[in-house]
mmCIF file of C-alpha atoms and ligand atoms in Angstrom:
data_model
loop_
_atom_site.group_PDB
_atom_site.id
_atom_site.type_symbol
_atom_site.label_atom_id
_atom_site.label_comp_id
_atom_site.label_asym_id
_atom_site.label_seq_id
_atom_site.Cartn_x
_atom_site.Cartn_y
_atom_site.Cartn_z
ATOM 1 C CA MET A 21 39.642 58.903 28.937
ATOM 2 C CA ASN A 22 35.976 59.019 27.310
ATOM 3 C CA TYR A 23 36.320 55.736 24.676
ATOM 4 C CA ARG A 24 34.827 53.677 25.554
ATOM 5 C CA HIS A 25 35.895 50.265 23.109
ATOM 6 C CA GLY A 26 31.893 49.222 24.081
ATOM 7 C CA TYR A 27 29.937 51.392 21.267
ATOM 8 C CA HIS A 28 33.166 49.961 18.639
ATOM 9 C CA ALA A 29 33.341 46.265 19.710
ATOM 10 C CA GLY A 30 32.608 43.591 17.138
ATOM 11 C CA ASN A 31 32.890 46.272 14.334
ATOM 12 C CA PHE A 32 34.172 45.602 10.624
ATOM 13 C CA ALA A 33 38.233 46.107 12.466
ATOM 14 C CA ASP A 34 37.384 44.210 15.807
ATOM 15 C CA VAL A 35 36.657 40.943 13.424
ATOM 16 C CA VAL A 36 39.437 41.091 11.472
ATOM 17 C CA LYS A 37 41.964 42.628 13.904
ATOM 18 C CA HIS A 38 40.352 39.721 16.443
ATOM 19 C CA VAL A 39 41.167 37.045 13.556
ATOM 20 C CA ALA A 40 44.660 38.249 13.071
ATOM 21 C CA LEU A 41 44.693 37.581 16.920
ATOM 22 C CA VAL A 42 43.395 33.890 16.848
ATOM 23 C CA ALA A 43 46.212 33.054 13.947
ATOM 24 C CA ILE A 44 49.462 34.508 15.584
ATOM 25 C CA LEU A 45 48.622 32.415 18.685
ATOM 26 C CA GLN A 46 47.357 29.486 16.775
ATOM 27 C CA HIS A 47 50.815 29.241 15.397
ATOM 28 C CA LEU A 48 52.688 30.488 18.535
ATOM 29 C CA LYS A 49 50.802 26.869 19.992
ATOM 30 C CA LYS A 50 52.735 25.571 17.536
ATOM 31 C CA LYS A 51 55.917 24.609 19.305
ATOM 32 C CA ASP A 52 55.015 23.123 23.288
ATOM 33 C CA THR A 53 57.478 25.921 24.831
ATOM 34 C CA ALA A 54 55.435 28.185 26.814
ATOM 35 C CA PHE A 55 54.712 32.039 25.474
ATOM 36 C CA ALA A 56 53.848 35.222 26.675
ATOM 37 C CA VAL A 57 51.124 37.400 25.830
ATOM 38 C CA ILE A 58 51.216 41.195 26.681
ATOM 39 C CA ASP A 59 47.610 43.188 25.540
ATOM 40 C CA SER A 60 49.195 46.986 26.596
ATOM 41 C CA HIS A 61 45.608 48.552 25.787
ATOM 42 C CA ALA A 62 43.115 45.486 27.085
ATOM 43 C CA GLY A 63 39.737 46.749 27.106
ATOM 44 C CA ARG A 64 37.363 45.381 29.530
ATOM 45 C CA GLY A 65 37.244 41.548 27.680
ATOM 46 C CA THR A 66 33.479 40.967 27.062
ATOM 47 C CA TYR A 67 30.947 43.613 25.542
ATOM 48 C CA ASP A 68 27.086 43.536 25.889
ATOM 49 C CA LEU A 69 25.863 43.487 22.676
ATOM 50 C CA THR A 70 22.471 45.061 23.272
ATOM 51 C CA GLY A 71 23.502 47.034 25.466
ATOM 52 C CA GLU A 72 23.241 50.923 25.660
ATOM 53 C CA GLU A 73 26.826 52.081 24.238
ATOM 54 C CA ALA A 74 26.514 48.804 21.630
ATOM 55 C CA ALA A 75 22.798 50.042 20.276
ATOM 56 C CA LYS A 76 23.799 54.337 19.700
ATOM 57 C CA THR A 77 25.873 52.638 16.764
ATOM 58 C CA GLY A 78 24.764 49.653 15.651
ATOM 59 C CA GLU A 79 28.482 48.624 14.242
ATOM 60 C CA ALA A 80 28.799 45.174 15.651
ATOM 61 C CA ARG A 81 25.792 44.438 13.201
ATOM 62 C CA ASN A 82 28.246 45.806 9.971
ATOM 63 C CA GLY A 83 30.905 43.598 11.318
ATOM 64 C CA VAL A 84 30.116 40.415 13.535
ATOM 65 C CA ALA A 85 26.463 39.992 13.396
ATOM 66 C CA ARG A 86 27.194 39.311 9.341
ATOM 67 C CA LEU A 87 29.353 36.013 9.979
ATOM 68 C CA MET A 88 27.342 34.508 11.788
ATOM 69 C CA ASP A 89 25.358 32.739 9.624
ATOM 70 C CA LEU A 90 29.186 31.452 8.313
ATOM 71 C CA GLN A 91 29.297 28.041 7.499
ATOM 72 C CA GLY A 92 31.555 25.214 5.470
ATOM 73 C CA GLU A 93 35.126 25.005 5.164
ATOM 74 C CA LEU A 94 37.097 28.288 6.936
ATOM 75 C CA PRO A 95 40.449 28.703 7.392
ATOM 76 C CA PRO A 96 41.342 27.480 10.953
ATOM 77 C CA ALA A 97 41.755 30.524 12.417
ATOM 78 C CA LEU A 98 38.344 32.533 11.315
ATOM 79 C CA GLN A 99 36.953 29.273 12.247
ATOM 80 C CA ALA A 100 38.906 29.149 15.822
ATOM 81 C CA TYR A 101 37.769 33.168 16.008
ATOM 82 C CA LEU A 102 34.151 32.361 14.895
ATOM 83 C CA ASP A 103 33.915 29.547 18.000
ATOM 84 C CA LEU A 104 35.159 31.907 19.615
ATOM 85 C CA VAL A 105 32.859 33.941 19.395
ATOM 86 C CA ARG A 106 29.398 31.768 19.219
ATOM 87 C CA GLU A 107 30.919 30.217 22.154
ATOM 88 C CA SER A 108 30.002 33.995 24.116
ATOM 89 C CA GLY A 109 26.360 33.973 23.048
ATOM 90 C CA PRO A 110 24.554 35.453 21.313
ATOM 91 C CA THR A 111 24.140 38.421 22.643
ATOM 92 C CA ARG A 112 28.604 38.984 23.529
ATOM 93 C CA TYR A 113 31.308 39.941 22.302
ATOM 94 C CA PRO A 114 34.497 38.819 23.412
ATOM 95 C CA GLY A 115 38.021 41.047 23.515
ATOM 96 C CA SER A 116 41.200 41.321 22.640
ATOM 97 C CA PRO A 117 41.911 39.526 26.516
ATOM 98 C CA LEU A 118 39.106 37.537 26.397
ATOM 99 C CA LEU A 119 40.164 35.326 23.254
ATOM 100 C CA ALA A 120 43.911 35.066 24.374
ATOM 101 C CA ALA A 121 42.404 33.740 27.858
ATOM 102 C CA ARG A 122 40.729 30.651 26.103
ATOM 103 C CA LEU A 123 43.109 30.339 23.825
ATOM 104 C CA LEU A 124 46.437 30.002 26.041
ATOM 105 C CA ARG A 125 47.168 26.744 27.419
ATOM 106 C CA PRO A 126 48.598 26.006 30.965
ATOM 107 C CA GLN A 127 51.610 26.688 30.501
ATOM 108 C CA ASP A 128 51.150 30.418 28.543
ATOM 109 C CA ARG A 129 50.868 33.815 29.728
ATOM 110 C CA LEU A 130 48.455 36.532 29.463
ATOM 111 C CA THR A 131 49.577 39.957 31.245
ATOM 112 C CA ALA A 132 46.336 42.286 29.500
ATOM 113 C CA ILE A 133 46.568 45.489 31.103
ATOM 114 C CA GLU A 134 43.665 48.562 31.626
ATOM 115 C CA LYS A 135 43.637 52.263 32.335
ATOM 116 C CA HIS A 136 40.718 53.041 32.780
ATOM 117 C CA PRO A 137 38.915 52.522 36.466
ATOM 118 C CA GLU A 138 35.367 50.686 35.220
ATOM 119 C CA GLU A 139 36.782 49.428 32.511
ATOM 120 C CA PHE A 140 39.412 47.189 34.762
ATOM 121 C CA ALA A 141 37.069 46.804 36.731
ATOM 122 C CA ALA A 142 35.437 44.136 34.391
ATOM 123 C CA LEU A 143 38.476 42.810 32.761
ATOM 124 C CA LYS A 144 39.504 41.349 36.342
ATOM 125 C CA ASP A 145 36.314 39.648 36.625
ATOM 126 C CA VAL A 146 36.586 38.381 33.091
ATOM 127 C CA LEU A 147 40.070 37.237 33.538
ATOM 128 C CA ALA A 148 39.497 35.747 37.497
ATOM 129 C CA LEU A 149 38.202 32.711 35.438
ATOM 130 C CA TYR A 150 41.992 32.367 33.685
ATOM 131 C CA GLY A 151 44.637 31.403 36.226
ATOM 132 C CA ASN A 152 47.251 31.907 33.876
ATOM 133 C CA ALA A 153 45.960 35.219 33.118
ATOM 134 C CA VAL A 154 46.244 38.518 35.214
ATOM 135 C CA ALA A 155 44.851 42.422 34.684
ATOM 136 C CA GLU A 156 46.740 45.007 36.045
ATOM 137 C CA GLN A 157 45.421 48.638 36.005
ATOM 138 C CA ASP A 158 48.388 50.116 34.535
ATOM 139 C CA ASP A 159 49.395 53.160 31.099
ATOM 140 C CA GLY A 160 49.048 50.319 28.785
ATOM 141 C CA TYR A 161 52.549 51.546 27.114
ATOM 142 C CA ALA A 162 55.093 52.178 29.905
ATOM 143 C CA ARG A 163 53.667 48.721 31.847
ATOM 144 C CA SER A 164 54.147 46.823 28.363
ATOM 145 C CA LEU A 165 57.882 47.817 28.387
ATOM 146 C CA LYS A 166 59.102 47.408 32.114
ATOM 147 C CA LEU A 167 57.507 43.393 31.073
ATOM 148 C CA LEU A 168 58.975 42.763 27.532
ATOM 149 C CA PRO A 169 61.286 40.604 27.298
ATOM 150 C CA PRO A 170 59.053 37.693 29.014
ATOM 151 C CA PRO A 171 60.839 35.623 30.652
ATOM 152 C CA ALA A 172 59.676 32.714 28.079
ATOM 153 C CA ARG A 173 60.779 34.839 24.737
ATOM 154 C CA ARG A 174 58.521 34.213 22.528
ATOM 155 C CA GLY A 175 55.066 35.372 22.412
ATOM 156 C CA LEU A 176 53.093 38.353 20.842
ATOM 157 C CA VAL A 177 52.953 42.452 22.186
ATOM 158 C CA VAL A 178 48.763 43.867 21.113
ATOM 159 C CA MET A 179 48.914 47.002 20.778
ATOM 160 C CA ASP A 180 45.343 48.950 20.702
ATOM 161 C CA PRO A 181 45.347 52.370 21.675
ATOM 162 C CA PRO A 182 41.988 54.876 21.973
ATOM 163 C CA PHE A 183 43.432 56.931 19.867
ATOM 164 C CA GLU A 184 41.754 59.854 22.034
ATOM 165 C CA ILE A 185 44.995 61.823 22.251
ATOM 166 C CA ALA A 186 46.393 63.742 19.677
ATOM 167 C CA ASP A 187 49.676 62.525 19.790
ATOM 168 C CA GLU A 188 48.990 58.804 19.977
ATOM 169 C CA PHE A 189 50.675 57.283 17.252
ATOM 170 C CA GLU A 190 54.065 59.141 18.261
ATOM 171 C CA ARG A 191 53.585 57.752 21.554
ATOM 172 C CA LEU A 192 53.116 54.407 19.768
ATOM 173 C CA ALA A 193 55.774 54.118 17.285
ATOM 174 C CA ALA A 194 57.818 55.527 20.225
ATOM 175 C CA ALA A 195 56.577 52.554 22.345
ATOM 176 C CA VAL A 196 56.527 50.213 19.566
ATOM 177 C CA VAL A 197 59.984 51.329 19.214
ATOM 178 C CA ALA A 198 61.282 50.692 22.091
ATOM 179 C CA GLY A 199 59.493 47.481 22.869
ATOM 180 C CA SER A 200 60.732 45.868 19.585
ATOM 181 C CA ARG A 201 64.129 47.339 21.104
ATOM 182 C CA LYS A 202 63.683 45.147 23.958
ATOM 183 C CA PHE A 203 61.842 42.002 22.506
ATOM 184 C CA ALA A 204 63.408 41.304 19.243
ATOM 185 C CA THR A 205 62.069 38.657 18.816
ATOM 186 C CA GLY A 206 58.470 38.854 19.830
ATOM 187 C CA ILE A 207 55.268 39.447 17.895
ATOM 188 C CA PHE A 208 53.889 43.066 17.006
ATOM 189 C CA LEU A 209 49.951 42.830 16.803
ATOM 190 C CA ILE A 210 49.433 47.083 15.856
ATOM 191 C CA TRP A 211 46.022 48.406 16.085
ATOM 192 C CA TYR A 212 45.387 52.019 14.372
ATOM 193 C CA PRO A 213 42.991 54.005 12.581
ATOM 194 C CA VAL A 214 43.025 55.166 9.054
ATOM 195 C CA LYS A 215 41.302 58.346 9.063
ATOM 196 C CA SER A 216 44.389 60.090 6.833
ATOM 197 C CA GLN A 217 46.715 57.898 4.801
ATOM 198 C CA SER A 218 49.528 60.436 5.290
ATOM 199 C CA ALA A 219 49.015 60.227 9.225
ATOM 200 C CA ALA A 220 49.527 56.080 8.438
ATOM 201 C CA ASP A 221 52.537 56.171 6.409
ATOM 202 C CA ALA A 222 54.204 58.706 8.884
ATOM 203 C CA PHE A 223 53.190 56.085 11.376
ATOM 204 C CA ILE A 224 54.207 53.723 9.619
ATOM 205 C CA GLY A 225 57.945 54.782 8.444
ATOM 206 C CA GLU A 226 58.008 55.570 11.674
ATOM 207 C CA VAL A 227 58.874 51.818 12.941
ATOM 208 C CA LEU A 228 60.108 50.036 9.841
ATOM 209 C CA GLY A 229 63.255 53.992 10.916
ATOM 210 C CA GLY A 230 63.230 52.752 14.106
ATOM 211 C CA GLY A 231 64.590 49.313 12.893
ATOM 212 C CA VAL A 232 61.849 46.474 12.686
ATOM 213 C CA GLN A 233 63.677 43.957 9.632
ATOM 214 C CA LYS A 234 59.894 42.160 8.780
ATOM 215 C CA ALA A 235 56.328 43.546 8.891
ATOM 216 C CA LEU A 236 52.975 43.322 6.993
ATOM 217 C CA THR A 237 49.939 45.613 7.101
ATOM 218 C CA VAL A 238 46.569 44.363 7.015
ATOM 219 C CA ASP A 239 44.050 47.437 5.526
ATOM 220 C CA ALA A 240 40.166 47.178 6.274
ATOM 221 C CA GLN A 241 38.216 49.655 4.479
ATOM 222 C CA ILE A 242 33.674 49.511 4.113
ATOM 223 C CA SER A 243 31.628 52.567 3.062
ATOM 224 C CA ALA A 244 30.074 54.434 6.497
ATOM 225 C CA PRO A 245 28.807 57.333 7.019
ATOM 226 C CA GLU A 246 30.024 60.348 7.052
ATOM 227 C CA GLY A 247 32.490 61.316 10.307
ATOM 228 C CA LYS A 248 32.181 57.607 11.062
ATOM 229 C CA LEU A 249 35.452 54.770 11.160
ATOM 230 C CA ASP A 250 35.465 52.799 7.666
ATOM 231 C CA ARG A 251 38.793 51.675 7.549
ATOM 232 C CA ALA A 252 41.773 50.773 9.809
ATOM 233 C CA GLY A 253 45.028 48.798 9.721
ATOM 234 C CA LEU A 254 46.656 46.686 12.205
ATOM 235 C CA LEU A 255 50.351 46.492 11.600
ATOM 236 C CA VAL A 256 52.363 42.759 12.159
ATOM 237 C CA ILE A 257 55.745 42.606 13.338
ATOM 238 C CA ASN A 258 57.186 39.757 12.687
ATOM 239 C CA PRO A 259 54.886 38.610 12.090
ATOM 240 C CA PRO A 260 54.386 34.103 12.287
ATOM 241 C CA TYR A 261 55.926 31.922 8.913
ATOM 242 C CA GLY A 262 52.370 31.487 6.798
ATOM 243 C CA PHE A 263 50.291 34.200 8.566
ATOM 244 C CA ASP A 264 50.138 36.088 5.096
ATOM 245 C CA GLU A 265 48.722 33.279 3.400
ATOM 246 C CA THR A 266 45.958 32.481 6.720
ATOM 247 C CA MET A 267 44.844 36.505 6.099
ATOM 248 C CA TYR A 268 44.352 36.043 3.098
ATOM 249 C CA ALA A 269 42.918 33.008 2.732
ATOM 250 C CA ALA A 270 40.793 35.029 5.644
ATOM 251 C CA ALA A 271 40.644 38.091 3.442
ATOM 252 C CA GLU A 272 38.908 36.734 0.620
ATOM 253 C CA ILE A 273 35.754 34.901 2.622
ATOM 254 C CA LEU A 274 34.981 38.558 5.630
ATOM 255 C CA THR A 275 35.761 40.661 2.015
ATOM 256 C CA PRO A 276 31.949 40.356 0.314
ATOM 257 C CA ILE A 277 30.333 39.714 3.632
ATOM 258 C CA LEU A 278 31.782 42.543 5.409
ATOM 259 C CA ARG A 279 31.733 44.679 2.114
ATOM 260 C CA ALA A 280 34.689 45.731 3.444
ATOM 261 C CA ASP A 281 37.990 45.908 1.353
ATOM 262 C CA ILE A 282 40.740 44.034 2.979
ATOM 263 C CA ALA A 283 44.427 43.759 1.702
ATOM 264 C CA VAL A 284 47.984 42.250 2.681
ATOM 265 C CA LYS A 285 50.046 43.874 2.081
ATOM 266 C CA TRP A 286 54.193 43.265 3.260
ATOM 267 C CA ARG A 287 55.930 46.276 4.594
ATOM 268 C CA ALA A 288 59.664 45.433 5.125
ATOM 269 C CA GLY A 289 61.409 41.713 4.821
ATOM 270 C CA ALA A 290 59.184 39.598 2.443
ATOM 271 C CA GLU A 291 58.104 35.987 3.360
HETATM 272 C C1 SAM B 16 40.216 49.990 21.518
HETATM 273 S S1 SAM B 16 40.657 49.957 22.765
HETATM 274 C C2 SAM B 16 40.722 47.949 23.188
HETATM 275 C C3 SAM B 16 40.591 47.066 22.657
HETATM 276 C C4 SAM B 16 40.889 46.187 22.964
HETATM 277 N N1 SAM B 16 42.274 45.522 22.741
HETATM 278 C C5 SAM B 16 39.805 44.652 22.519
HETATM 279 O O1 SAM B 16 40.061 44.528 20.432
HETATM 280 O O2 SAM B 16 38.993 44.027 22.410
HETATM 281 C C6 SAM B 16 41.431 50.665 23.667
HETATM 282 C C7 SAM B 16 40.979 50.726 25.310
HETATM 283 O O3 SAM B 16 42.448 51.270 26.216
HETATM 284 C C8 SAM B 16 42.018 51.706 27.345
HETATM 285 N N2 SAM B 16 42.825 53.171 27.244
HETATM 286 C C9 SAM B 16 43.018 54.486 27.029
HETATM 287 N N3 SAM B 16 44.448 54.830 27.791
HETATM 288 C C10 SAM B 16 44.995 54.086 28.642
HETATM 289 C C11 SAM B 16 46.083 53.829 28.373
HETATM 290 N N4 SAM B 16 47.113 55.202 28.895
HETATM 291 N N5 SAM B 16 46.579 52.602 29.106
HETATM 292 C C12 SAM B 16 45.927 52.002 29.257
HETATM 293 N N6 SAM B 16 45.480 51.508 28.562
HETATM 294 C C13 SAM B 16 44.219 52.044 28.229
HETATM 295 C C14 SAM B 16 40.298 52.535 27.342
HETATM 296 O O4 SAM B 16 40.136 52.032 28.048
HETATM 297 C C15 SAM B 16 40.488 51.192 25.973
HETATM 298 O O5 SAM B 16 39.285 50.775 27.197
#
């Protein structure tokens, strides 16, 4: 377990993933009934953009830093994401569990799972401020499956593994298929790197072949130096009504700013 998200926090892929996360949470909040968020690979919750890890890659400079002066009327999910980032202060970037914790209402619950001891310790401190959020140190796949379906019977599962083991796509596909069977109405937000189109397609095929009825992908590509991640995808299962339109609108604004190609595409059960 060598992966540290601090090297990548706030990069182009984080921006797209976290705007999607905020869009889904905003949708879930349209109804008063409680919902659950399970974040299987949560990370440390907050990242120091001036720290050694961030400085070494400079990835946030080509990501969230480019959005800091963004003004004017924005799609609500992008605006809410930017508000949360700005509230974190100029040198910090909020990770998925902190963004979720900040958006939850008293009736909602967050379980954030992180395996790495140091990342977990930091996460626990970050979430200690939020009475309805809990950090657990465990294996994200096994633990999140045990938590499904959540008592609220509505909610979101975020799966964002580090892709440092060779069979991560296979493990992720198996967990997503098993998870979506246990929680068929749940929304799943899954992140993956696109280093090979065929590997990404095989992963999506595996998930869709497992019985998922409704899914879309968001693909983001930038130009990056050789050897650096330049393309990443999100697979969203059971995207809420209007999520596609939200992401089209966000993509239109983010494309020139991030200098990225962002494609939103239905894979199954288009609205
Ligand atoms: C890509 S980062 C998560 C970033 C976070 N989701 C965000 O958007 O802010 C992946 C995290 O998974 C953790 N991790 C690695 N193996 C794990 C496992 N088996 N179960 C849970 N977490 C794991 C890593 O320590 C790392 O913090």
